[in-house]
Coordinates of C-alpha atoms in Angstrom, one line a residue:
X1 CA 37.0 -6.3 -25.1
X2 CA 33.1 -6.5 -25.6
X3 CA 32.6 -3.8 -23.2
X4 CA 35.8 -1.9 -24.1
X5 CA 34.0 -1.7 -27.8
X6 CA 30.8 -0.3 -26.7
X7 CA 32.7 2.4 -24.9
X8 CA 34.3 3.5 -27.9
X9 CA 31.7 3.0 -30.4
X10 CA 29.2 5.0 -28.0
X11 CA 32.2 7.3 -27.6
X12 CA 33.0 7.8 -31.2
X13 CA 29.0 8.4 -32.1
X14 CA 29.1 11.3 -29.8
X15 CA 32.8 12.3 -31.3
X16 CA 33.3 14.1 -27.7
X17 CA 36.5 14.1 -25.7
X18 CA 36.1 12.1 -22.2
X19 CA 38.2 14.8 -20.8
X20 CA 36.0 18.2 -21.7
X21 CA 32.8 16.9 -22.3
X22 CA 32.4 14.4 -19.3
X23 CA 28.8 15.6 -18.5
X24 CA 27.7 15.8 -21.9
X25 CA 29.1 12.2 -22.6
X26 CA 27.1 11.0 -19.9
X27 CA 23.6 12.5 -19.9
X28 CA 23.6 11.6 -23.9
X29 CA 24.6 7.9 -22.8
X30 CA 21.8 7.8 -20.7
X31 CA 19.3 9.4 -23.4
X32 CA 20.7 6.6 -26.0
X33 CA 21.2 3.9 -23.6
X34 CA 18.4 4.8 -20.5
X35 CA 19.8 1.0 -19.2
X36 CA 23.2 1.5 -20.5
X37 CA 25.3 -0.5 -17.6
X38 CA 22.8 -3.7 -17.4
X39 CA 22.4 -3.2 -21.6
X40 CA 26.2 -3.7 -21.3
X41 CA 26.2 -7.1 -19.0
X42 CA 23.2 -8.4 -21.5
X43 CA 26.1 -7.8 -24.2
X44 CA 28.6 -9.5 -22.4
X45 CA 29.6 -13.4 -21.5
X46 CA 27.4 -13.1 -18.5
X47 CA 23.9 -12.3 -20.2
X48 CA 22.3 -15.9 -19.2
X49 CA 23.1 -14.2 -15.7
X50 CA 21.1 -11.2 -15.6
X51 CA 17.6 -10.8 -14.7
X52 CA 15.3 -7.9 -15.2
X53 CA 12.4 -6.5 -13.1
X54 CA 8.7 -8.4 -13.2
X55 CA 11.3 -11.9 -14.4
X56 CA 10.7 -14.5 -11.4
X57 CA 14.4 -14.6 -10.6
X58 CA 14.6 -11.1 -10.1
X59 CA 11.4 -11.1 -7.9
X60 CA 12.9 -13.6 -6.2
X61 CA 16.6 -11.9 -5.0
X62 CA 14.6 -9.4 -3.7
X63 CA 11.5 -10.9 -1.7
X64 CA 14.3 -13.1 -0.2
X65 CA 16.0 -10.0 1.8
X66 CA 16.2 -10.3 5.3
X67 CA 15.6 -6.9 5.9
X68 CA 12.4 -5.8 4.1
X69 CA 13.9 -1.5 3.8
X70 CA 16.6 -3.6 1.7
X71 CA 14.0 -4.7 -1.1
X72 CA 15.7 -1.5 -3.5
X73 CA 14.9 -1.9 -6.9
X74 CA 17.7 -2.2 -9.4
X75 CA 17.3 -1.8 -12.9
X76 CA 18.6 -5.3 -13.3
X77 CA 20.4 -7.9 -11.2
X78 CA 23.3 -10.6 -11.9
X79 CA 23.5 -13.9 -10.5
X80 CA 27.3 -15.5 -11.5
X81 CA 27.2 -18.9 -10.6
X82 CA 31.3 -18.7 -10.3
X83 CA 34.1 -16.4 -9.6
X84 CA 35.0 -16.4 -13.2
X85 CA 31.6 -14.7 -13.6
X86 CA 31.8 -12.2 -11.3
X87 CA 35.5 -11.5 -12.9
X88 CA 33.6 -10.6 -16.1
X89 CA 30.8 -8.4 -14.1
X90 CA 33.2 -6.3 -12.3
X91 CA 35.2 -6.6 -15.7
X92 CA 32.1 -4.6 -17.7
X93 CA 30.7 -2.5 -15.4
X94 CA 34.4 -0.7 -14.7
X95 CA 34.4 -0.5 -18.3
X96 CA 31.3 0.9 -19.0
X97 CA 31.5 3.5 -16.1
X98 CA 34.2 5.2 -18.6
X99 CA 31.3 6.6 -19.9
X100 CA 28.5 6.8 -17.4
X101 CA 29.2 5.6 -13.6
X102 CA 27.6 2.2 -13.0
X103 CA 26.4 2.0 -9.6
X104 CA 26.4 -1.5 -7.9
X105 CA 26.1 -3.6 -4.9
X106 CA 26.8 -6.8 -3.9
X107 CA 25.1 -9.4 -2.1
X108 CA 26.0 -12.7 -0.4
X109 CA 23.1 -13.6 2.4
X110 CA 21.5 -10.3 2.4
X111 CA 21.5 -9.9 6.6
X112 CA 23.1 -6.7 6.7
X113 CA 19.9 -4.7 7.6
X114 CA 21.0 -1.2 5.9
X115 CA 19.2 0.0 2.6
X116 CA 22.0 0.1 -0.1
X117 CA 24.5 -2.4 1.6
X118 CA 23.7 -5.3 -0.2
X119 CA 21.5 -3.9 -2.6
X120 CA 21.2 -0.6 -4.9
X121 CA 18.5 1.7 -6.4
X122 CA 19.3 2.6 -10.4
X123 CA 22.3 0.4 -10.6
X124 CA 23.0 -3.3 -10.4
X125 CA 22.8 -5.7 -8.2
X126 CA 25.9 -8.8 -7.9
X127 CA 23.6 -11.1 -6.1
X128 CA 26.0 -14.2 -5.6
X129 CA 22.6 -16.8 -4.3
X130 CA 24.1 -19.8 -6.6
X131 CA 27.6 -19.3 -5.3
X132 CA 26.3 -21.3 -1.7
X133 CA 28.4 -24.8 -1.9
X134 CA 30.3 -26.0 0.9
X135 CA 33.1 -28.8 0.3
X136 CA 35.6 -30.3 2.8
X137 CA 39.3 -31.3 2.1
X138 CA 39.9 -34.5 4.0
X139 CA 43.8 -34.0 3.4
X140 CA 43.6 -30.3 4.5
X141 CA 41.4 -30.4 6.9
X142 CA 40.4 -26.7 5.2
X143 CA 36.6 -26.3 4.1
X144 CA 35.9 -24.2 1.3
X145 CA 32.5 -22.1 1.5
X146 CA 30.9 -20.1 -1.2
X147 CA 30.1 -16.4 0.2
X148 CA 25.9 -17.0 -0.2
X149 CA 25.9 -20.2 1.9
X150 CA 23.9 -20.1 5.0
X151 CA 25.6 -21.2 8.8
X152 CA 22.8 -23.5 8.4
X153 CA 23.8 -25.5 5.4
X154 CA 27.6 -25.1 6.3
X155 CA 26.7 -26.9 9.7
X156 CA 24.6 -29.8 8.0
X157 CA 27.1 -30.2 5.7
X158 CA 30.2 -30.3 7.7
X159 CA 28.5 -32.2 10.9
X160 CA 28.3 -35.9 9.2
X161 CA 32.3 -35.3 8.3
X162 CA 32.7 -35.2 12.0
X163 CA 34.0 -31.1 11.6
X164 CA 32.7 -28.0 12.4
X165 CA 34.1 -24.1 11.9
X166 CA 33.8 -21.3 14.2
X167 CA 30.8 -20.0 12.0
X168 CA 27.7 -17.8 12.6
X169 CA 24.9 -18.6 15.5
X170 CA 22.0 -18.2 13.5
X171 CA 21.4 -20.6 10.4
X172 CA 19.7 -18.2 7.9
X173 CA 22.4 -15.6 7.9
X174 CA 25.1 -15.6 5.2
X175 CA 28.5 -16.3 5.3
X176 CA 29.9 -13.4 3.4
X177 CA 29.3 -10.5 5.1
X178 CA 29.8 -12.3 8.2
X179 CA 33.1 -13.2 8.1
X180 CA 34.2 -9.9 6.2
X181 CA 32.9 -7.9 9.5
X182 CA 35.0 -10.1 12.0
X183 CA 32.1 -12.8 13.2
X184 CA 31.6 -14.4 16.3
X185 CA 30.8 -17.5 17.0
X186 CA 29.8 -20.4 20.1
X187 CA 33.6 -21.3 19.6
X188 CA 35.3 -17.8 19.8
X189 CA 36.8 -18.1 22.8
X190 CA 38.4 -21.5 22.2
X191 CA 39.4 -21.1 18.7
X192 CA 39.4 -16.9 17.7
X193 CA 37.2 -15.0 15.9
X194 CA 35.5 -16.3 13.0
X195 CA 37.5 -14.5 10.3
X196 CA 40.8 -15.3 12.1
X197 CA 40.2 -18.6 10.9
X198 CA 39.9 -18.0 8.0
X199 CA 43.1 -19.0 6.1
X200 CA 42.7 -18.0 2.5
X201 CA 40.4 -15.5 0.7
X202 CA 39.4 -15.8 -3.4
X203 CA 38.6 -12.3 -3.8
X204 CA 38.0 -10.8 -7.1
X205 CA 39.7 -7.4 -7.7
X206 CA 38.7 -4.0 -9.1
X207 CA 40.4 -5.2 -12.6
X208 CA 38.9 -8.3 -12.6
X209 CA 41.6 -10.4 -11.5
X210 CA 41.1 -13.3 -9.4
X211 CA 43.5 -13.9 -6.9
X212 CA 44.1 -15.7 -3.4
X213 CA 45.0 -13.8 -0.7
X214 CA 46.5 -15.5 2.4
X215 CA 49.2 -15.4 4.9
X216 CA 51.7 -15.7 2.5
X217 CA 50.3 -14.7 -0.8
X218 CA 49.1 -10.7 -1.0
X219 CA 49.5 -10.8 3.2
X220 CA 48.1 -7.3 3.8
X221 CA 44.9 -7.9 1.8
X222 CA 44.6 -10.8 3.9
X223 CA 44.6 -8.9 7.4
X224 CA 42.7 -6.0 5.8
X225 CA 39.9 -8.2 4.7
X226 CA 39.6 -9.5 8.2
X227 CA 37.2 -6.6 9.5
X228 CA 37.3 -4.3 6.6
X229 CA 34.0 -5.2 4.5
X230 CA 33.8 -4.9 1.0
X231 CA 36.8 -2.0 0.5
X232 CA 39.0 -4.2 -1.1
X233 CA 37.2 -7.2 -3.3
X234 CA 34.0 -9.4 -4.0
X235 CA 35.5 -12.6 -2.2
X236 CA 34.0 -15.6 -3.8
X237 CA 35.4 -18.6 -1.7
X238 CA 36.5 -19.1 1.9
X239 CA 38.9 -21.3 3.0
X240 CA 38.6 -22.1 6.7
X241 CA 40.1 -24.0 9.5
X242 CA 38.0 -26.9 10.5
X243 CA 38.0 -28.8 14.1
X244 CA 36.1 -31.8 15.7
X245 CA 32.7 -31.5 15.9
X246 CA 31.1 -32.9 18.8
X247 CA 27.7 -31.7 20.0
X248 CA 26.6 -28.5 22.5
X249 CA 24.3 -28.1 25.4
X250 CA 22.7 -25.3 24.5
X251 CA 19.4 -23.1 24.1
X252 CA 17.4 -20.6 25.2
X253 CA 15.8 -20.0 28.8
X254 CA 12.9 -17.4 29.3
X255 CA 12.0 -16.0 32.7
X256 CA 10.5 -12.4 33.6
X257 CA 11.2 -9.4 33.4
X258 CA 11.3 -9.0 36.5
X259 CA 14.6 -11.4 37.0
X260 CA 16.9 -8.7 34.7
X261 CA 19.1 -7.5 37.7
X262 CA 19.9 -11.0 38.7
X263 CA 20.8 -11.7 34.9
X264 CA 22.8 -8.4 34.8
X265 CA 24.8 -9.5 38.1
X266 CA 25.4 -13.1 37.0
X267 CA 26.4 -11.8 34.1
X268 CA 29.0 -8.6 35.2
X269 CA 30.7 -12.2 37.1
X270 CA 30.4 -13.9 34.0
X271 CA 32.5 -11.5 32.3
X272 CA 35.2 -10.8 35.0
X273 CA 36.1 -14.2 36.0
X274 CA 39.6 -15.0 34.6
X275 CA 39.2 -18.5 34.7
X276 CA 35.8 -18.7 32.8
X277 CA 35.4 -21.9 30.7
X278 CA 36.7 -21.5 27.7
X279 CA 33.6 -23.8 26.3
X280 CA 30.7 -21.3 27.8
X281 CA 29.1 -19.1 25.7
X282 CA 26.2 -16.9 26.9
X283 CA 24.0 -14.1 25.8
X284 CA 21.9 -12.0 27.7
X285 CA 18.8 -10.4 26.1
X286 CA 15.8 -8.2 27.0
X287 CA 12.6 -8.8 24.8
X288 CA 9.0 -8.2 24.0
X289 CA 7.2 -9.1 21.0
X290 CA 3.2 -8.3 19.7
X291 CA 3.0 -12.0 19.0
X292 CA 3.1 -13.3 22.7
X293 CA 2.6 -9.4 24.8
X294 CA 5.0 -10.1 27.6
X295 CA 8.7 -8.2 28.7
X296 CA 10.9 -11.2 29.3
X297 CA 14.5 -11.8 29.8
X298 CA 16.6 -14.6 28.5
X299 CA 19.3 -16.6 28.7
X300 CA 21.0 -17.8 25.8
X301 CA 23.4 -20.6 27.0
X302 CA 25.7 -22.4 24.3
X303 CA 28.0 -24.6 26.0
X304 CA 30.1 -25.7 23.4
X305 CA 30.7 -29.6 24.7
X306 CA 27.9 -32.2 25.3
X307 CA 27.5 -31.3 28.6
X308 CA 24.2 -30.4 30.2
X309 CA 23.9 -27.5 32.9
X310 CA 27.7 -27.1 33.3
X311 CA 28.8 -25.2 36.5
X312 CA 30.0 -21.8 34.2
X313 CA 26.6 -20.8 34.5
X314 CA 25.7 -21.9 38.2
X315 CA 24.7 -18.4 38.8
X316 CA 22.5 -18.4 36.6
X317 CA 21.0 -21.4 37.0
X318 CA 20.1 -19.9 40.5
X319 CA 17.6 -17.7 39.0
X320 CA 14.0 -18.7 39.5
X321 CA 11.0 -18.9 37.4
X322 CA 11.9 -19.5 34.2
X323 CA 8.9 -19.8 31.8
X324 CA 10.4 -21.6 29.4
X325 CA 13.4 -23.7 28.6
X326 CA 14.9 -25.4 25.4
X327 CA 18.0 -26.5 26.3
X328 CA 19.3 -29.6 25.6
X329 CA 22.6 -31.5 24.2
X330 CA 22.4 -31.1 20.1
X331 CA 24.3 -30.3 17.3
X332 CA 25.3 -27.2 16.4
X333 CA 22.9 -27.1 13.2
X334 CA 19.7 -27.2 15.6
X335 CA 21.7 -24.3 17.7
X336 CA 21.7 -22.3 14.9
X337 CA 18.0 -23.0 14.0
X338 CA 16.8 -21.6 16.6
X339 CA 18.6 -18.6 16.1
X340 CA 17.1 -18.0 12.4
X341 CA 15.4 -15.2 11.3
X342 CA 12.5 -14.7 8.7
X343 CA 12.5 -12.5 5.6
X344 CA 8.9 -10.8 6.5
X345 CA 10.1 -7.6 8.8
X346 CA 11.7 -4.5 8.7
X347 CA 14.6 -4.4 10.5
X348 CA 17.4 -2.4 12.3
X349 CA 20.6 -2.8 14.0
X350 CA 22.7 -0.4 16.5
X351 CA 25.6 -1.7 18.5
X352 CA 27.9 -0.1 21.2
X353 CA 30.1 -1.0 23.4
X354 CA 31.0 -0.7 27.5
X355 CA 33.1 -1.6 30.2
X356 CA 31.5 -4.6 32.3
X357 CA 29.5 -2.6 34.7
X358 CA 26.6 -3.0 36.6
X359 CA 25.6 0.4 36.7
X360 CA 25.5 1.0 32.8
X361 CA 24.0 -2.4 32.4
X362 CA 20.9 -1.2 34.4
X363 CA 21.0 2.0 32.8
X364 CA 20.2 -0.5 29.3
X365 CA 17.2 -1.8 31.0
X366 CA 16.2 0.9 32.0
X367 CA 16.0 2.8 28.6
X368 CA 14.8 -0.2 26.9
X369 CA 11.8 0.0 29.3
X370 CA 11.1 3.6 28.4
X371 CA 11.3 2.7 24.5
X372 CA 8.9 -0.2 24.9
X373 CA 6.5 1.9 26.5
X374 CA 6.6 4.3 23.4
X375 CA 6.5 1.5 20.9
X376 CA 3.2 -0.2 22.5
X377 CA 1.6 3.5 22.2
X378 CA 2.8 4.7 18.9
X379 CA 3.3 1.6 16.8
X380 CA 1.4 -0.8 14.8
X381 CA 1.1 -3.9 13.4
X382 CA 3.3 -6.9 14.4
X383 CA 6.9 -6.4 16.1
X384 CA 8.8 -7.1 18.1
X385 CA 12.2 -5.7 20.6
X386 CA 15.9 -7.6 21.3
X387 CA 18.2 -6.2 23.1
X388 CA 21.5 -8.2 23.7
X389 CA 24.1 -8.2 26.2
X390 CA 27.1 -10.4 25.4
X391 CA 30.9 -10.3 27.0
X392 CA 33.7 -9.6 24.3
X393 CA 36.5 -11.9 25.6
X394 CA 40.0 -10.6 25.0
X395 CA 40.6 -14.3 24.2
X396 CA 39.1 -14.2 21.0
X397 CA 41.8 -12.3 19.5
X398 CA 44.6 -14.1 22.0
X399 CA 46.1 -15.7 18.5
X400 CA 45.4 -13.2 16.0
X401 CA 48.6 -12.0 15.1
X402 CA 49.5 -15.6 14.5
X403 CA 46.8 -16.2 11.8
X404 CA 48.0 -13.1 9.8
X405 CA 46.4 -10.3 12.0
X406 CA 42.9 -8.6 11.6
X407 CA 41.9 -5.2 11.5
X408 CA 39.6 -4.5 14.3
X409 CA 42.5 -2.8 16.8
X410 CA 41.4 -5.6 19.6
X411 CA 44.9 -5.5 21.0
X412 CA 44.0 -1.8 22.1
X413 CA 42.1 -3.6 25.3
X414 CA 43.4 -5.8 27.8
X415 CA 40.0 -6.8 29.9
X416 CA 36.7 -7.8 28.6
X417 CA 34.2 -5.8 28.1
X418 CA 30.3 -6.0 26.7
X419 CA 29.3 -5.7 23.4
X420 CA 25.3 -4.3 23.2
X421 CA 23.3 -4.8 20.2
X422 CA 19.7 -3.3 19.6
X423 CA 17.4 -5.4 17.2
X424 CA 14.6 -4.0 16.4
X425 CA 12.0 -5.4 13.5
X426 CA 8.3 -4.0 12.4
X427 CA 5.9 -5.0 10.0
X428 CA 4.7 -1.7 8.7
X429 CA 7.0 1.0 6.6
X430 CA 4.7 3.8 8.0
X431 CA 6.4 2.9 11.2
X432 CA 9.9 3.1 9.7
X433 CA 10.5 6.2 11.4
X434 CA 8.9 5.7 14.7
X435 CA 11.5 2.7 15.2
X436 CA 14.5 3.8 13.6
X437 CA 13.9 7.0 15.7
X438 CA 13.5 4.8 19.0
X439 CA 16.4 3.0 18.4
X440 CA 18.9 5.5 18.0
X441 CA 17.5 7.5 21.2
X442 CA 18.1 4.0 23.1
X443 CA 21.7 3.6 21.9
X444 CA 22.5 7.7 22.2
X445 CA 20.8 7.2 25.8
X446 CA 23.1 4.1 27.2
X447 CA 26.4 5.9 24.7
X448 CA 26.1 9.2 26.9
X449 CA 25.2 7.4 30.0
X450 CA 28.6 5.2 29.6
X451 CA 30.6 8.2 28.7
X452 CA 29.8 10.0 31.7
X453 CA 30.4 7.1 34.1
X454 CA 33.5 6.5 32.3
X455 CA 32.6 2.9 31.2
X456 CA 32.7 3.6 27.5
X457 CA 34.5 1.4 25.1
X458 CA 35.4 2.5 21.6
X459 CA 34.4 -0.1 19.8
X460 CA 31.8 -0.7 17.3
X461 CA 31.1 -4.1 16.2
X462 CA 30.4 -4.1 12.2
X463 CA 27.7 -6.4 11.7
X464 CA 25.6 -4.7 14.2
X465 CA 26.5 -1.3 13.2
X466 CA 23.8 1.1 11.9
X467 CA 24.2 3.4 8.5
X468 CA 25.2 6.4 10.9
X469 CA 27.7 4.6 12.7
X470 CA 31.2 4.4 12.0
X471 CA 32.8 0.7 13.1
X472 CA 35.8 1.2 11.0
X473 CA 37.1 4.4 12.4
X474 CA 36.3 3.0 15.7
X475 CA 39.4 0.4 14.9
X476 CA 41.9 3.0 15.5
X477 CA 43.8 5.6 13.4
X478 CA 46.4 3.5 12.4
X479 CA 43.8 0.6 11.0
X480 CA 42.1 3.3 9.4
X481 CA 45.5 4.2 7.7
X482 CA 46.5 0.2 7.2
X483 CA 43.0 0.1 4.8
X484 CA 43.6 3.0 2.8
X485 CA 46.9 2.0 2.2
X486 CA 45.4 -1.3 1.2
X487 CA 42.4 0.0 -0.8
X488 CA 45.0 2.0 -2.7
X489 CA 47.5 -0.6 -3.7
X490 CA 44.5 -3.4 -4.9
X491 CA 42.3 -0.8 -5.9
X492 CA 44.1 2.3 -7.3
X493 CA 41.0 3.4 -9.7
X494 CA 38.7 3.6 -6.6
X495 CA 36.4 1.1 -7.9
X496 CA 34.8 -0.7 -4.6
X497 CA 35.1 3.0 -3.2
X498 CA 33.2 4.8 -5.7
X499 CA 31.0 2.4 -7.6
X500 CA 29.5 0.8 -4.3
X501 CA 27.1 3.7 -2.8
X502 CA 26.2 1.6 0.4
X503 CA 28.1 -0.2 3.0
X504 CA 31.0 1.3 5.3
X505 CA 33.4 3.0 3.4
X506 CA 37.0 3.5 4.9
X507 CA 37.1 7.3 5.6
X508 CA 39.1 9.8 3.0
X509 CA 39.9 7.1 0.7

């Protein structure tokens, strides 16, 4: 109602109609009220909440981005510590917007490396950092995470209760945006994708309304959020299967550059053996950094039982040389460690996807090669090149259907295939477009290489997916058409369509 008054009396000052005078109404808002939507949160329940530029806390959400193009500047940003907080947020700013559109993201880790998906320019910001807790229902079995925890502190916390969830690999990135974009974790092929274990999303609606959505309770918001972003909600708790935790053999082996093929070749057997342990987990990455001058490759190995060197990766084991080697048994917290990022680079993301083929894997390397040389010419500062090369098993959406369905269109494919990602990060912003620039020539390079070889795969994994890609079209037609009819029927007004500039948007809703 506190919002709903300002509306009218703001409405009743300017004695216009909303319906002739829409611009009018707005541009004089904005004279009156130059902050108008965060002037309407300081009015509301959820002032204590919102921090302005030049306050500590707000200087803090933002030098705390993982992504350093992310640092926007918002004219204010709110920081609910509960769900019945970010009820009232989403409550005003739909409100307000009946007089001037309030823009505004939302935020749980602050990963995704896109400028205006987690964060917004001349709008507000829903940063949910005190929403982080982790708790565990001994009865259940179900733990309930907050959607601005880390893997990290969901690992520590869950590890001395003997359980573990099929959660992210690295420890500083969030758990919202993770699971929303379909996740995958050590465990995916033993227990499913990370969000098909999820078994009941909070979510906060475009009205405000907090409701649960699960397989039995609002069913199709429940497979739609399952790969489908932020179309439909803020969700505000997770409720996820647990399992026994026991500890992995696991970490990362460095050799030269010079070993790729063998890598490549190990790995095409990797990915094509029907009876591959269900327990081995294994990424494949190309790399160079400023900080120690050298192309390498490595091997990530995450075998996800306390056994060292088991025989899934014999064949790569056979590869000679290595110049470096962390692997040991340990828990899955230290895994993750070593996986974390910092918060002091510029980054970017591109992702595609191919059939398991030698060829077009050696076509990666040898692009990547041509980009490096570019980068060590052209760019400056500190930074540094990762490109990975990881199998997408069919059994990670084996039992899907049977946890309430996703919406990533995984059934389409019936053999494995590899998922390529391209992470590139920089130190200086008058490099921006030098690597952005280098990145999409890579991807483009190995996309129209695959395409003419026939080895392409439509598929674009979300949380690697870059502003100009599409991942959700790249679901299929008919999950396209599933989340618009979704969107729709939780959202009718548009709200999480409109209101949120940034982030992937399901197309012609």
């Amino acid at each position: 109602m506190f919002c709903l008054s300002l509306t009218l009396l703001v409405a009743a000052l300017l004695n216009l109609s909303h319906a002739q005078n829409e611009t009018k109404i707005e541009s004089t808002v904005q004279f009156l009220f130059p902050n108008y939507c965060c002037t309407a949160l300081t009015l509301s329940p959820v002032s204590m909440r919102v921090t302005y530029p030049g306050q500590s806390a707000y200087e803090a959400s933002l030098g705390s981005y993982f992504d350093g193009k992310s640092r926007l500047t918002p004219n204010c940003i709110v920081q609910p510590k509960a769900a019945e907080e970010v009820s009232i947020t989403v409550k005003v700013l739909t409100a307000a917007s009946l007089l001037k559109p309030c823009q505004f993201a939302v935020r749980s880790g602050g990963h995704t490396p896109i400028p205006g998906s987690n964060n917004v320019d001349d709008g507000v910001t829903i940063d949910l950092l005190y929403m982080n807790s982790t708790t565990y229902d001994t009865g259940t079995k179900i733990a309930s995470i907050s959607p601005a925890a880390r893997w990290g502190s969901v690992y520590q916390t869950l590890e001395p209760l003997g359980r573990m969830v099929a959660g992210g690999r690295g420890s500083t990135v969030g758990v919202g945006g993770f699971l929303l974009g379909g996740g995958i974790s050590h465990y995916a092929a033993r227990v499913g994708l990370s969000c098909d274990n999820v078994v009941n999303f909070q979510v906060v609606l475009a009205d405000g309304r907090i409701v649960n959505s699960n397989k039995n309770k609002s069913a199709d918001l429940f497979t739609a959020l399952k790969g489908g972003s932020s179309n439909f909600g803020i969700v505000t708790r997770y409720d996820m299967e647990t399992f026994q935790n026991e500890n992995l053999w696991g970490g990362i082996v460095t050799y030269p550059a010079s070993t790729a093929d063998q890598h490549f070749k190990a790995l095409v057997n990797f990915g094509l053996n029907p009876k591959r342990d269900p327990s081995a987990a294994l990424i494949v990455f190309q790399g160079y950094s400023t900080a120690s001058p050298t192309d390498v490759v490595r091997a990530a190995f995450d075998y996800t039982k306390p056994v060292p060197r088991p025989d899934a990766y014999k064949e790569f084991f056979a590869v000679a040389n290595n110049i470096s080697d962390t692997t040991k048994v340990q828990p899955m917290s230290a895994v993750a460690a070593e996986f974390g990022s910092d918060t002091t680079k510029r980054v970017q993301f591109r992702t595609l996807s191919f059939k398991i083929d030698l060829a077009t894997l050696q076509e990666t390397a040898r692009l990547y090669k041509i980009m490096i040389t570019e980068l060590q010419a052209k760019a400056s500062g500190q930074w540094r090149v990762s490109c990975l090369h990881q199998v997408w098993s069919t059994r990670y959406t084996a039992n899907s259907m049977y946890k309430g369905g996703n919406v990533l269109g995984m059934e389409r494919y019936t053999e494995n295939f590899i998922m390529y990602q391209s992470y590139l990060s920089w130190s200086e912003a008058k490099d921006d477009e030098l690597f952005i620039n280098q990145g999409l020539a890579l991807t483009d390079g190995i996309q129209k290489f695959a395409s003419s070889k026939g080895t392409a795969v439509d598929y674009l994994y979300l949380n690697y997916a870059d502003k100009d890609q599409d991942p959700l079209s790249a679901y299929g037609a008919d999950k396209v058409k599933f989340m618009r009819t979704v969107a729709r029927k939780y959202d009718p007004s548009g709200i999480y369509q409109n209101l949120l500039p940034g982030g992937f948007k399901i197309p012609n809703v």
